[in-house]
mmCIF file of N, CA and C in Angstrom:
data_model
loop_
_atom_site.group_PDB
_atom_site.id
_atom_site.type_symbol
_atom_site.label_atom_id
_atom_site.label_comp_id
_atom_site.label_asym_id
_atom_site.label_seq_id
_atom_site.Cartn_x
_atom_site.Cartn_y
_atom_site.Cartn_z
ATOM 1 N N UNK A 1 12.859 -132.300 -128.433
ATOM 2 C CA UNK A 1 13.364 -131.178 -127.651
ATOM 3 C C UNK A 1 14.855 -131.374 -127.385
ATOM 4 N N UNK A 2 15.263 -130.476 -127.740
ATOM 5 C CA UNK A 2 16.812 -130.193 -127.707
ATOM 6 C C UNK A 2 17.698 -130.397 -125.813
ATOM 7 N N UNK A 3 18.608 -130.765 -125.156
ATOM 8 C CA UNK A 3 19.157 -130.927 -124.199
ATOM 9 C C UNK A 3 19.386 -129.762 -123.841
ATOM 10 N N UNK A 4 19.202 -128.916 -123.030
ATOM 11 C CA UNK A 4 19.725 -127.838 -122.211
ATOM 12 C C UNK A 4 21.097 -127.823 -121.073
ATOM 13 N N UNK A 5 22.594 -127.928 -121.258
ATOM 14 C CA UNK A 5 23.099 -128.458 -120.209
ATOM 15 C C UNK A 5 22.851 -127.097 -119.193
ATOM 16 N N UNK A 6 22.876 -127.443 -117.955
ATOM 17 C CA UNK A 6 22.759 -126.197 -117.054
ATOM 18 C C UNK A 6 23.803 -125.753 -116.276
ATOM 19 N N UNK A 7 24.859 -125.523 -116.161
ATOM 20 C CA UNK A 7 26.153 -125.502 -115.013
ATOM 21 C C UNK A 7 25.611 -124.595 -113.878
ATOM 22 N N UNK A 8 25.831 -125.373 -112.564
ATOM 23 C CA UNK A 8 25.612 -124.766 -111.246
ATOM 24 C C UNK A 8 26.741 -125.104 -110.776
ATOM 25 N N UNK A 9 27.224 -123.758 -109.861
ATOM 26 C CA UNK A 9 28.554 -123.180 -109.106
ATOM 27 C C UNK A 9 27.843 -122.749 -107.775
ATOM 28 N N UNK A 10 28.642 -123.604 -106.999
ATOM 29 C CA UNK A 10 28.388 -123.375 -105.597
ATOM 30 C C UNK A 10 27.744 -124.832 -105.167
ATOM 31 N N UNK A 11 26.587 -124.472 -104.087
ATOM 32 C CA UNK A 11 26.207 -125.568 -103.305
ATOM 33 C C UNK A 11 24.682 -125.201 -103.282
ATOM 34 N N UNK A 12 23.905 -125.695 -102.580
ATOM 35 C CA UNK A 12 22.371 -126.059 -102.670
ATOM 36 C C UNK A 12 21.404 -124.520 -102.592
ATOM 37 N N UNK A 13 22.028 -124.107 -101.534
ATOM 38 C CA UNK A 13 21.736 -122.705 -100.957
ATOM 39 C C UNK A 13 22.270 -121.249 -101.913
ATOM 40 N N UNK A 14 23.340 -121.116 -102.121
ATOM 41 C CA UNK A 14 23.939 -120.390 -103.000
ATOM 42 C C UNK A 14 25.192 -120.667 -103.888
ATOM 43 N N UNK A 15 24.660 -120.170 -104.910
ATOM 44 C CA UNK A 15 25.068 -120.518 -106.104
ATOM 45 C C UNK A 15 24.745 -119.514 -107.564
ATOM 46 N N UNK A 16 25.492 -119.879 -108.740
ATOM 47 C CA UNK A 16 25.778 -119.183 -109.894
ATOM 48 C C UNK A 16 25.322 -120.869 -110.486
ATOM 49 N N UNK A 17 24.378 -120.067 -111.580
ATOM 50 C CA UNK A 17 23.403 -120.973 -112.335
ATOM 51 C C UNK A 17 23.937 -120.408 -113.893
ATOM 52 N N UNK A 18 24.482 -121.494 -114.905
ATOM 53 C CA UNK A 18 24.133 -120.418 -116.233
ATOM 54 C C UNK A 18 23.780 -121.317 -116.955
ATOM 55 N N UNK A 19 22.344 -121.285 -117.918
ATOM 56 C CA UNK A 19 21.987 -121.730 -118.878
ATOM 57 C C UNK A 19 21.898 -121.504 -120.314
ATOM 58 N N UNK A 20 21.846 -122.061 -121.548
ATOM 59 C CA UNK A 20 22.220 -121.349 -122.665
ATOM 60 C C UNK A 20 20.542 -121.462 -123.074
ATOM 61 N N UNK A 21 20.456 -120.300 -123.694
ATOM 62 C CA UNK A 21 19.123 -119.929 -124.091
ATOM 63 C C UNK A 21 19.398 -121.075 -125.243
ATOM 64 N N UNK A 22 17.820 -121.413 -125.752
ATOM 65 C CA UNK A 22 17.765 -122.228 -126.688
ATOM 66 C C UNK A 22 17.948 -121.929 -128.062
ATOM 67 N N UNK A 23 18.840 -123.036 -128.761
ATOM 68 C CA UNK A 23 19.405 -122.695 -129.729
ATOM 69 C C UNK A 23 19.953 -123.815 -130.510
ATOM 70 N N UNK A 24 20.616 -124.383 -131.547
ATOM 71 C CA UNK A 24 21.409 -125.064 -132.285
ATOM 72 C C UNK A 24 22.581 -125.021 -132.381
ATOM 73 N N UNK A 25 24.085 -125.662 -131.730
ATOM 74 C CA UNK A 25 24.975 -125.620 -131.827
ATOM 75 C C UNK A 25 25.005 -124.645 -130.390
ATOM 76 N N UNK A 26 26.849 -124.206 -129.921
ATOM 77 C CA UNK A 26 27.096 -123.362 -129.470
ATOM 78 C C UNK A 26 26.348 -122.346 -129.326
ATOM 79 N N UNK A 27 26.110 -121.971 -127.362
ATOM 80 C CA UNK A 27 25.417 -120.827 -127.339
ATOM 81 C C UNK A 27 25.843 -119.338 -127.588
ATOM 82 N N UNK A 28 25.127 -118.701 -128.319
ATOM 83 C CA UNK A 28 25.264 -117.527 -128.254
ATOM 84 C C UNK A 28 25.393 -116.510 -127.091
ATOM 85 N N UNK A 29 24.016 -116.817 -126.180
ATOM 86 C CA UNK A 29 23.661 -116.344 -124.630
ATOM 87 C C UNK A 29 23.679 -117.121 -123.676
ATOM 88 N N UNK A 30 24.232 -116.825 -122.775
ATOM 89 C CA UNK A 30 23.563 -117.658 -121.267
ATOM 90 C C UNK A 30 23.192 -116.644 -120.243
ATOM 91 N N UNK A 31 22.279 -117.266 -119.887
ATOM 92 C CA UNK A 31 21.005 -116.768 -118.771
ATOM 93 C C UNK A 31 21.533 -117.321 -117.370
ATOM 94 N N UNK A 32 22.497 -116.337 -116.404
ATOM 95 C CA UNK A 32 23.466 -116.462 -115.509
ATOM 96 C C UNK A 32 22.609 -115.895 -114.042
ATOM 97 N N UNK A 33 22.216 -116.838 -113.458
ATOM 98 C CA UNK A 33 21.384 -116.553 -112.184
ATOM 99 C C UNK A 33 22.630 -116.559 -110.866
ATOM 100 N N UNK A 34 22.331 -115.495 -110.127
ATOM 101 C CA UNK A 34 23.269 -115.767 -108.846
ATOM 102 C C UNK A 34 22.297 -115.249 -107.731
ATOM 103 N N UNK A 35 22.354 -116.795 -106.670
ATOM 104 C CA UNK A 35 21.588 -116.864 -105.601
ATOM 105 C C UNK A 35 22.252 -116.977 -104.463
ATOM 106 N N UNK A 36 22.124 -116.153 -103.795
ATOM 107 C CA UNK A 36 22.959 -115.710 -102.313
ATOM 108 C C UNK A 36 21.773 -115.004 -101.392
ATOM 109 N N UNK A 37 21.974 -116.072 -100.283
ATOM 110 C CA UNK A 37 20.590 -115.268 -99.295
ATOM 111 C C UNK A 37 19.567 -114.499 -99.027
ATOM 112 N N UNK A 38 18.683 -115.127 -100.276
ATOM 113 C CA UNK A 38 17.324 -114.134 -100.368
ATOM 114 C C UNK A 38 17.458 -113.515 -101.222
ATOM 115 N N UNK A 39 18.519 -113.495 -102.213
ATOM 116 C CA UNK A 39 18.785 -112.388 -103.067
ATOM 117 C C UNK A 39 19.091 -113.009 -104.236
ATOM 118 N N UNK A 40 18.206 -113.145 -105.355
ATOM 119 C CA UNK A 40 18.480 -113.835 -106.937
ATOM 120 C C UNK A 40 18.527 -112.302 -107.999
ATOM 121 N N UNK A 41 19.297 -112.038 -108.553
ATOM 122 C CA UNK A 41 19.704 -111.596 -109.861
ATOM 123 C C UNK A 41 19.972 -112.541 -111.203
ATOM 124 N N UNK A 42 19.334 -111.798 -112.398
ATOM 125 C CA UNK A 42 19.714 -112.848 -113.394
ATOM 126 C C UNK A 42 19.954 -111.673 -114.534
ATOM 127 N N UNK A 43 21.004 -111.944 -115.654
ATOM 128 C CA UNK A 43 21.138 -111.237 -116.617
ATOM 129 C C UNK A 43 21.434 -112.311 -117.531
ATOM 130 N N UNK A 44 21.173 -111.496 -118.728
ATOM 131 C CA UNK A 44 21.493 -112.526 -119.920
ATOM 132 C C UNK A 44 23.046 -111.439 -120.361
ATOM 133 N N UNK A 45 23.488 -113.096 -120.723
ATOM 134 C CA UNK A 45 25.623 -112.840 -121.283
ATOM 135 C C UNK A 45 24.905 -113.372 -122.329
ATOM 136 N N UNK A 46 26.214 -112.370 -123.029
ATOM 137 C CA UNK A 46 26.184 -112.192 -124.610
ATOM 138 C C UNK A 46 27.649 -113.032 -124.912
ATOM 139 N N UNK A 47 27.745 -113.605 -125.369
ATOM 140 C CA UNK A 47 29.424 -114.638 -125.918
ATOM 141 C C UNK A 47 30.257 -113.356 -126.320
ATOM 142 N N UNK A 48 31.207 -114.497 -126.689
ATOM 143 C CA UNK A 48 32.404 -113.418 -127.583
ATOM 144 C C UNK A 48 32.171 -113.803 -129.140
ATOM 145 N N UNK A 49 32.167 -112.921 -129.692
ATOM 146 C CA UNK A 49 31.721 -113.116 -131.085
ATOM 147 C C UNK A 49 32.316 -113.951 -132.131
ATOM 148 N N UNK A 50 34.422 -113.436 -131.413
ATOM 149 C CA UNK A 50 34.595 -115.160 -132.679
ATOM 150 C C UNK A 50 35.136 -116.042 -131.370
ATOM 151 N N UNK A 51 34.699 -116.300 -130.397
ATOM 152 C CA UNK A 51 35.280 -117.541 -129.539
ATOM 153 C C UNK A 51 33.788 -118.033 -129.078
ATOM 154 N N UNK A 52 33.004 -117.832 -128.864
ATOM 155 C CA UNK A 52 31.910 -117.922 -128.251
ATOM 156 C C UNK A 52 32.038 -118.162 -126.933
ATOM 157 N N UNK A 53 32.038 -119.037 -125.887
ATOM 158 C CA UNK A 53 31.762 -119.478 -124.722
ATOM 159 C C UNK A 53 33.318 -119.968 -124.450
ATOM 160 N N UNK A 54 34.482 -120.001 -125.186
ATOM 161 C CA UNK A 54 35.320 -120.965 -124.794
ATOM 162 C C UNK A 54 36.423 -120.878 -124.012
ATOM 163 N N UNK A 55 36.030 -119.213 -123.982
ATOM 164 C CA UNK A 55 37.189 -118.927 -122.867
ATOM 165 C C UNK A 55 36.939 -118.786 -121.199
ATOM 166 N N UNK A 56 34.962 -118.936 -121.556
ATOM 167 C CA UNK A 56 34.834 -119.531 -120.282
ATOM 168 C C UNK A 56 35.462 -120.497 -120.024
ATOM 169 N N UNK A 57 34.838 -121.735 -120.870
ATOM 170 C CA UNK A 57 35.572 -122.972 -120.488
ATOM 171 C C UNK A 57 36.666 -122.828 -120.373
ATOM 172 N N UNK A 58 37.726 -122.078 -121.107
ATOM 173 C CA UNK A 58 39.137 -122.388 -120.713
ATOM 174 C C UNK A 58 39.685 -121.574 -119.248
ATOM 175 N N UNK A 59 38.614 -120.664 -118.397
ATOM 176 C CA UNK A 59 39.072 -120.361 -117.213
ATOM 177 C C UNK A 59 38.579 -121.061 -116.194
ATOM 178 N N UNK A 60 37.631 -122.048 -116.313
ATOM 179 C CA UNK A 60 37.797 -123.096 -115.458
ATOM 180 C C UNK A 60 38.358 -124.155 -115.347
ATOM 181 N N UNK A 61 39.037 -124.310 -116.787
ATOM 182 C CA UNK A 61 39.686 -125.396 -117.477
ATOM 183 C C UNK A 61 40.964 -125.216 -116.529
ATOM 184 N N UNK A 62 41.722 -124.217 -116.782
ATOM 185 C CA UNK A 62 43.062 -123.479 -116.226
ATOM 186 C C UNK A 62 42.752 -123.716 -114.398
ATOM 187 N N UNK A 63 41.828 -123.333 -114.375
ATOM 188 C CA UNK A 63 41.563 -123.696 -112.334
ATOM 189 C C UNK A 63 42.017 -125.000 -112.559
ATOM 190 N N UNK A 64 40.985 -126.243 -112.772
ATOM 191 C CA UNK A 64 40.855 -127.258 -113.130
ATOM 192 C C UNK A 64 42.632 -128.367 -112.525
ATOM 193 N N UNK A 65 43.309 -127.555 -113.747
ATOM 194 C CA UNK A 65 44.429 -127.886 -113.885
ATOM 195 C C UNK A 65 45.269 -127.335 -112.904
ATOM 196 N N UNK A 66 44.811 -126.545 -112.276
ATOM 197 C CA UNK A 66 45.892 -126.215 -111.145
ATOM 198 C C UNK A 66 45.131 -126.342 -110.011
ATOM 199 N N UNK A 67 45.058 -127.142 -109.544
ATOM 200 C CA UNK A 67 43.778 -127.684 -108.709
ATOM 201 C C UNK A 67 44.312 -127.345 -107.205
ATOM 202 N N UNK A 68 45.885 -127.600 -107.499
ATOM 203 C CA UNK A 68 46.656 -127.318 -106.267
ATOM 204 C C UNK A 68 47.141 -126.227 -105.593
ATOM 205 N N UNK A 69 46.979 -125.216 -106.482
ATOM 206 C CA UNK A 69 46.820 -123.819 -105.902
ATOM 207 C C UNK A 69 47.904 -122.833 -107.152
ATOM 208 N N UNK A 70 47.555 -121.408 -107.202
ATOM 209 C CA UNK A 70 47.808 -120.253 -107.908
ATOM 210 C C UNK A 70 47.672 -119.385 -107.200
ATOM 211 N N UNK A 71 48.806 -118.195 -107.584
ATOM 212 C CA UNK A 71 49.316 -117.082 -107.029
ATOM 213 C C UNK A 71 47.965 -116.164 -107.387
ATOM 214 N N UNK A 72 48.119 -114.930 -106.500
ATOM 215 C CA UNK A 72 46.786 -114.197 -106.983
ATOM 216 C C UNK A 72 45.456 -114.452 -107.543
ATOM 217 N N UNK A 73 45.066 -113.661 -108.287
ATOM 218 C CA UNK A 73 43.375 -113.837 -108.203
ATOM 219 C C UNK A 73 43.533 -114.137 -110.390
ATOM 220 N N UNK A 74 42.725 -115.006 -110.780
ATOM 221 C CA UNK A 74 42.020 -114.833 -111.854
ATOM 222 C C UNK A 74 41.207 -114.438 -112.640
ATOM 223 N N UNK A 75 40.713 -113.961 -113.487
ATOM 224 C CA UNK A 75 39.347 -113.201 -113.714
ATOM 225 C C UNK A 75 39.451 -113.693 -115.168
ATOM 226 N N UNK A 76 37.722 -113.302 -115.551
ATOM 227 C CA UNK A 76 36.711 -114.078 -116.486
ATOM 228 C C UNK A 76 35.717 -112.676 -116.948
ATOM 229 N N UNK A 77 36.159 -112.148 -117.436
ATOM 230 C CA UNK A 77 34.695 -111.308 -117.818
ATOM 231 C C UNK A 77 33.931 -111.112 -118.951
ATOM 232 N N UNK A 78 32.494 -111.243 -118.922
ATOM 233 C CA UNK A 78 32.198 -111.373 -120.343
ATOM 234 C C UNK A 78 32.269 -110.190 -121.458
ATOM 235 N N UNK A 79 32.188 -110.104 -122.812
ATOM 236 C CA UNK A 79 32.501 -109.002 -123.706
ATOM 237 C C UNK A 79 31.643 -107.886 -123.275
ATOM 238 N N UNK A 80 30.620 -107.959 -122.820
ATOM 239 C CA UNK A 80 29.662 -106.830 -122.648
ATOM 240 C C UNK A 80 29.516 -106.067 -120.959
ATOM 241 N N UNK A 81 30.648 -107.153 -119.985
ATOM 242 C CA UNK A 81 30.607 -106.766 -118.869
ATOM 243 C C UNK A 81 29.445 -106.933 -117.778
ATOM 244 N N UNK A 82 28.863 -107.928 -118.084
ATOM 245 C CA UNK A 82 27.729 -108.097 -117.316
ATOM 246 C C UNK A 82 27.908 -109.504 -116.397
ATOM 247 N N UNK A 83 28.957 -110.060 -116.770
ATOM 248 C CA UNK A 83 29.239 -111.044 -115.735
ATOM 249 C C UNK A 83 30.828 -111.188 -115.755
ATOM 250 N N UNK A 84 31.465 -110.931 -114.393
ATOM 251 C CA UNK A 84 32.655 -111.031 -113.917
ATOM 252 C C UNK A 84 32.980 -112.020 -112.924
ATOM 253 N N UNK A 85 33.961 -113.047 -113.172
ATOM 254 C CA UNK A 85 34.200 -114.069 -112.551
ATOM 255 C C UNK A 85 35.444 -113.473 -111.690
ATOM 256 N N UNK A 86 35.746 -113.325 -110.622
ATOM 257 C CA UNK A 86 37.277 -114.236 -109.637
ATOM 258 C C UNK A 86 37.655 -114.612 -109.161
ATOM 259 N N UNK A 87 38.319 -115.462 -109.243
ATOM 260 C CA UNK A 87 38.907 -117.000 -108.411
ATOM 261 C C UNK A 87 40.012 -116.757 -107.590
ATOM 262 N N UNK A 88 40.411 -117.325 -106.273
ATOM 263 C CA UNK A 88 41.566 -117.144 -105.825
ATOM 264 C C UNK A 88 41.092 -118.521 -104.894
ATOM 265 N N UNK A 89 42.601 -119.174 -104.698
ATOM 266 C CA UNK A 89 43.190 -120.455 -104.475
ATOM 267 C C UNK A 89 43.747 -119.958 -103.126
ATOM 268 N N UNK A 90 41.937 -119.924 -101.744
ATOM 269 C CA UNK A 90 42.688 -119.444 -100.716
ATOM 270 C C UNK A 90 42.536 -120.958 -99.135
ATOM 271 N N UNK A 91 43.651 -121.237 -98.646
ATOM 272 C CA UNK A 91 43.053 -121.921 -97.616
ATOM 273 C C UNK A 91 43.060 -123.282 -98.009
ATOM 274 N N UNK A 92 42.939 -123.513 -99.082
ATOM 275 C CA UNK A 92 42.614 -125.212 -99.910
ATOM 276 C C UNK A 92 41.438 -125.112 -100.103
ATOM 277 N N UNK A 93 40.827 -124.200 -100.218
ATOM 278 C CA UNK A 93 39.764 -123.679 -101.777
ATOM 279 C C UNK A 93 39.700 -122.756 -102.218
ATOM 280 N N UNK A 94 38.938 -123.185 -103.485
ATOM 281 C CA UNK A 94 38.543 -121.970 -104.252
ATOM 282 C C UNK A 94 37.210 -120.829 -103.872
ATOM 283 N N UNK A 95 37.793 -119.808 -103.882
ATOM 284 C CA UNK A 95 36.564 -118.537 -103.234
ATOM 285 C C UNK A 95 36.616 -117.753 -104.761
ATOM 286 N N UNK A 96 35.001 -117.861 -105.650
ATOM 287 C CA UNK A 96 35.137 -117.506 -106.730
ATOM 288 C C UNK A 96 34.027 -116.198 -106.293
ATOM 289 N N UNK A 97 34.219 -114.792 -107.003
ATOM 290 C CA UNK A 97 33.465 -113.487 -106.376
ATOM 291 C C UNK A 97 33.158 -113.701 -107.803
ATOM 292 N N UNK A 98 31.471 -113.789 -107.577
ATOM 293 C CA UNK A 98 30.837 -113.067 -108.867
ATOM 294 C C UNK A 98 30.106 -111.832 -109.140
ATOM 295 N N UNK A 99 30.184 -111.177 -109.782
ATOM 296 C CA UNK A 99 29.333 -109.884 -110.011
ATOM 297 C C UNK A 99 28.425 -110.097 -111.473
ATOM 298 N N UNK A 100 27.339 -110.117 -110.987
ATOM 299 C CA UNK A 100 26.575 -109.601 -112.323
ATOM 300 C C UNK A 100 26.223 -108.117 -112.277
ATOM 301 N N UNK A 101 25.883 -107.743 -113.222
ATOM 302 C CA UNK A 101 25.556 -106.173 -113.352
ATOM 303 C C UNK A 101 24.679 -105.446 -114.414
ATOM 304 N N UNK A 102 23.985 -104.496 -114.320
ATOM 305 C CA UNK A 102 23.345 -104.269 -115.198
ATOM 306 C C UNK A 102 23.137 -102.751 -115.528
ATOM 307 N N UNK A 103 23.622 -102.287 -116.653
ATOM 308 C CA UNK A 103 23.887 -100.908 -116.572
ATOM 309 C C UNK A 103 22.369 -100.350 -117.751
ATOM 310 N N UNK A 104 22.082 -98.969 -117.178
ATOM 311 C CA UNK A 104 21.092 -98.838 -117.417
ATOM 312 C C UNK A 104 21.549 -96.885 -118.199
ATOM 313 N N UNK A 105 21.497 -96.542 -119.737
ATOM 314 C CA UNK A 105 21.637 -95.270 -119.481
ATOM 315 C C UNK A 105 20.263 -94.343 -119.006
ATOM 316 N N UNK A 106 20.678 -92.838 -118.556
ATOM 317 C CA UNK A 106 20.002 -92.502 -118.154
ATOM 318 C C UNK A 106 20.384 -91.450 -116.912
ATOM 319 N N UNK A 107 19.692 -90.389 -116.460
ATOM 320 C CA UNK A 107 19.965 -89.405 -115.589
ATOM 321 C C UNK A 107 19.548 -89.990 -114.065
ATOM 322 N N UNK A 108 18.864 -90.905 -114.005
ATOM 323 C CA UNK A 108 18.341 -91.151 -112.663
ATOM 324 C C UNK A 108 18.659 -92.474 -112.244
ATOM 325 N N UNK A 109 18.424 -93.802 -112.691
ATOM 326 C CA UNK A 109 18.996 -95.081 -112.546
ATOM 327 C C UNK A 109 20.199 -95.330 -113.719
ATOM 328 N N UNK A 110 20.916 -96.037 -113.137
ATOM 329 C CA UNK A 110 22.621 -96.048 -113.610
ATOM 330 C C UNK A 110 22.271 -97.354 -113.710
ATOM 331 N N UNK A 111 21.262 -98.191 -112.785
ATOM 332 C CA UNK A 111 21.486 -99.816 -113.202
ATOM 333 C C UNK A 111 21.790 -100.305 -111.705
ATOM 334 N N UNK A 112 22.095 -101.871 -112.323
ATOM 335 C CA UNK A 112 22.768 -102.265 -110.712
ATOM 336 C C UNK A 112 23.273 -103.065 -110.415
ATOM 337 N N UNK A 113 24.172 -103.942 -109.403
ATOM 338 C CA UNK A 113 25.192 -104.335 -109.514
ATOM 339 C C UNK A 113 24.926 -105.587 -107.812
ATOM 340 N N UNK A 114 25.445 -106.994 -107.938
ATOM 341 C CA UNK A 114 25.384 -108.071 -107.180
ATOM 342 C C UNK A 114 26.657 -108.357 -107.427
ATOM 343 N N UNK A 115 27.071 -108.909 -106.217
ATOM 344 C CA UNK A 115 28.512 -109.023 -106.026
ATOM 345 C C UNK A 115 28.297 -110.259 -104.823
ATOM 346 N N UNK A 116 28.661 -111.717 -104.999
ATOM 347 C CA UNK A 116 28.968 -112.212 -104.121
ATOM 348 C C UNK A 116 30.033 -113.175 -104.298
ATOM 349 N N UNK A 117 30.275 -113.937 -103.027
ATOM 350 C CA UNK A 117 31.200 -114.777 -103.377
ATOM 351 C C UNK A 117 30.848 -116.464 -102.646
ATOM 352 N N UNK A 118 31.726 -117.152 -103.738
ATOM 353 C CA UNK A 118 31.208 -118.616 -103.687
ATOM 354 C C UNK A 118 32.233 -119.483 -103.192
ATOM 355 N N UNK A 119 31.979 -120.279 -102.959
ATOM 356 C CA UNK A 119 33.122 -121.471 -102.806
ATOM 357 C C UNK A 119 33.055 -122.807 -103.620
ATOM 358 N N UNK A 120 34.414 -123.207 -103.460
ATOM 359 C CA UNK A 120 34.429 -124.385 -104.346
ATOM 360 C C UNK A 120 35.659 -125.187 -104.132
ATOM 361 N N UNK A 121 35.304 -126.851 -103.900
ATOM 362 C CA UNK A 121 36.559 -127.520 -103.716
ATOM 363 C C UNK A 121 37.449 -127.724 -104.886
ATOM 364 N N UNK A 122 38.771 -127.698 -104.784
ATOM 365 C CA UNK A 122 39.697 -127.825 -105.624
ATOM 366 C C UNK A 122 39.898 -128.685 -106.739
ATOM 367 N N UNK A 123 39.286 -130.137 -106.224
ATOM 368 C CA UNK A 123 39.350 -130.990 -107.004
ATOM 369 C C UNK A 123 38.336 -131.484 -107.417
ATOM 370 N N UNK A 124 37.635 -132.570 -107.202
ATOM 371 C CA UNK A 124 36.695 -132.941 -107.997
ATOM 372 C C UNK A 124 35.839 -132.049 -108.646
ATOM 373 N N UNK A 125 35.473 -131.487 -107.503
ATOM 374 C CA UNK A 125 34.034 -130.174 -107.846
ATOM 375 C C UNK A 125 34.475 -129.647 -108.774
ATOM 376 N N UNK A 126 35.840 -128.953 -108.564
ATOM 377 C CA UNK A 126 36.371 -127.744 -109.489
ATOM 378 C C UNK A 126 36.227 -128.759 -110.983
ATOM 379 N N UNK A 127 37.268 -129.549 -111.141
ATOM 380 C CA UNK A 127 36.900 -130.424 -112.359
ATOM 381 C C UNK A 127 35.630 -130.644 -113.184
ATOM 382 N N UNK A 128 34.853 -131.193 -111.693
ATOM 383 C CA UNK A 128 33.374 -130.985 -112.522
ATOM 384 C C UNK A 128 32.908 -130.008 -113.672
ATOM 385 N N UNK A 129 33.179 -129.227 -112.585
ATOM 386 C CA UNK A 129 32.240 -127.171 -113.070
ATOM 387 C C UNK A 129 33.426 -127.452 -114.481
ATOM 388 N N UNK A 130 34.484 -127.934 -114.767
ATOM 389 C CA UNK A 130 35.030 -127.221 -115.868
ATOM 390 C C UNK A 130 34.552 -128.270 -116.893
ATOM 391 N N UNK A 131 34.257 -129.001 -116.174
ATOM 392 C CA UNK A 131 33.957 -130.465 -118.193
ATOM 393 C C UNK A 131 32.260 -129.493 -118.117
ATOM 394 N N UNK A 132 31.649 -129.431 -117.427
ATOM 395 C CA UNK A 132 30.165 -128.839 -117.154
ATOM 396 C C UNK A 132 30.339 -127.295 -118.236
ATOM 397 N N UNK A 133 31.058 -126.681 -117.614
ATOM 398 C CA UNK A 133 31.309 -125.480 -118.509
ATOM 399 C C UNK A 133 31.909 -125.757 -120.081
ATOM 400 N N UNK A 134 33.150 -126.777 -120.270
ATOM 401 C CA UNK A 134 33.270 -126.640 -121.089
ATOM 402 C C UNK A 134 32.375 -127.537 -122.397
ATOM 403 N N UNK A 135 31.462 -128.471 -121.707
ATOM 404 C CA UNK A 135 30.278 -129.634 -122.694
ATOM 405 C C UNK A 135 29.191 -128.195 -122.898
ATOM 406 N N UNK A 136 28.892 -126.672 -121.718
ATOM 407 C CA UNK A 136 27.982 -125.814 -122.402
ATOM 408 C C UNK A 136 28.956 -125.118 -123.272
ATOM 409 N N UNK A 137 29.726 -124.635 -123.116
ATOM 410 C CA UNK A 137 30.161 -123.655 -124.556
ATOM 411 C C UNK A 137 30.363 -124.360 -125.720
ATOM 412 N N UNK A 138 30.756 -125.848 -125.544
ATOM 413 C CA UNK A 138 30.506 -126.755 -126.911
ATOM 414 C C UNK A 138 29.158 -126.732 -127.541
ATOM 415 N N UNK A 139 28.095 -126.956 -126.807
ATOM 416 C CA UNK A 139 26.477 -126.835 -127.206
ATOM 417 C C UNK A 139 26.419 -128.071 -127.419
#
């Protein structure tokens, strides 16, 4: 059986979970859970077709490296729009707002949409989440 790495964002209680569906090499999908007080949403992200996962990694990579703080807010969104990352460097941490979303066509349900926000320390943690993110988009 193949290794699954799992990256969790946040802390015990709430948090952004993403796992790569099973596969060989670099994932194609990850299966992106966000748990905030009683309230779990999960959608499956679709990669980018010629980068795959790596520009995730490289927007936590970029936090990572500026551990010490950045002007304004950052953002991460995936090709299909179903998971939106943003980071801002407030206070001496990081407050990352995630939205998953799920659009549905149709005259009566449009779909639907989770929006919360996380925290995260600057340094170690942040570091963590980015070798974590960037060992899953490697596969």
């Amino acid at each position: 059986m193949q290794f699954m790495p799992t990256v969790r964002i946040g802390n015990a209680t709430e948090c952004l979970q993403l796992v790569p569906e099973p596969g060989v090499g670099a994932p194609e999908v990850l299966v992106a859970t966000l748990e905030v007080e009683g309230v779990t949403a999960t959608r499956s992200v679709v990669n980018n077709y010629t980068t795959g996962f790596q520009d995730l990694a490289d927007f936590f990579g970029g936090m990572a490296d500026a551990w010490r703080g950045w002007l304004d807010a950052r953002s991460w969104e995936s090709i299909e729009g179903d998971l939106r990352l943003e980071a801002r460097h407030e206070h001496g941490r990081v407050r990352l707002t995630v939205t998953l979303r799920h659009d549905r066509a149709g005259w009566t349900n449009h779909g639907w949409r989770v929006t919360a926000d996380l925290g995260m320390e600057p340094g170690e943690q942040l570091a963590q989440i980015a070798r974590d993110v960037a060992a899953l988009a490697a596969g």
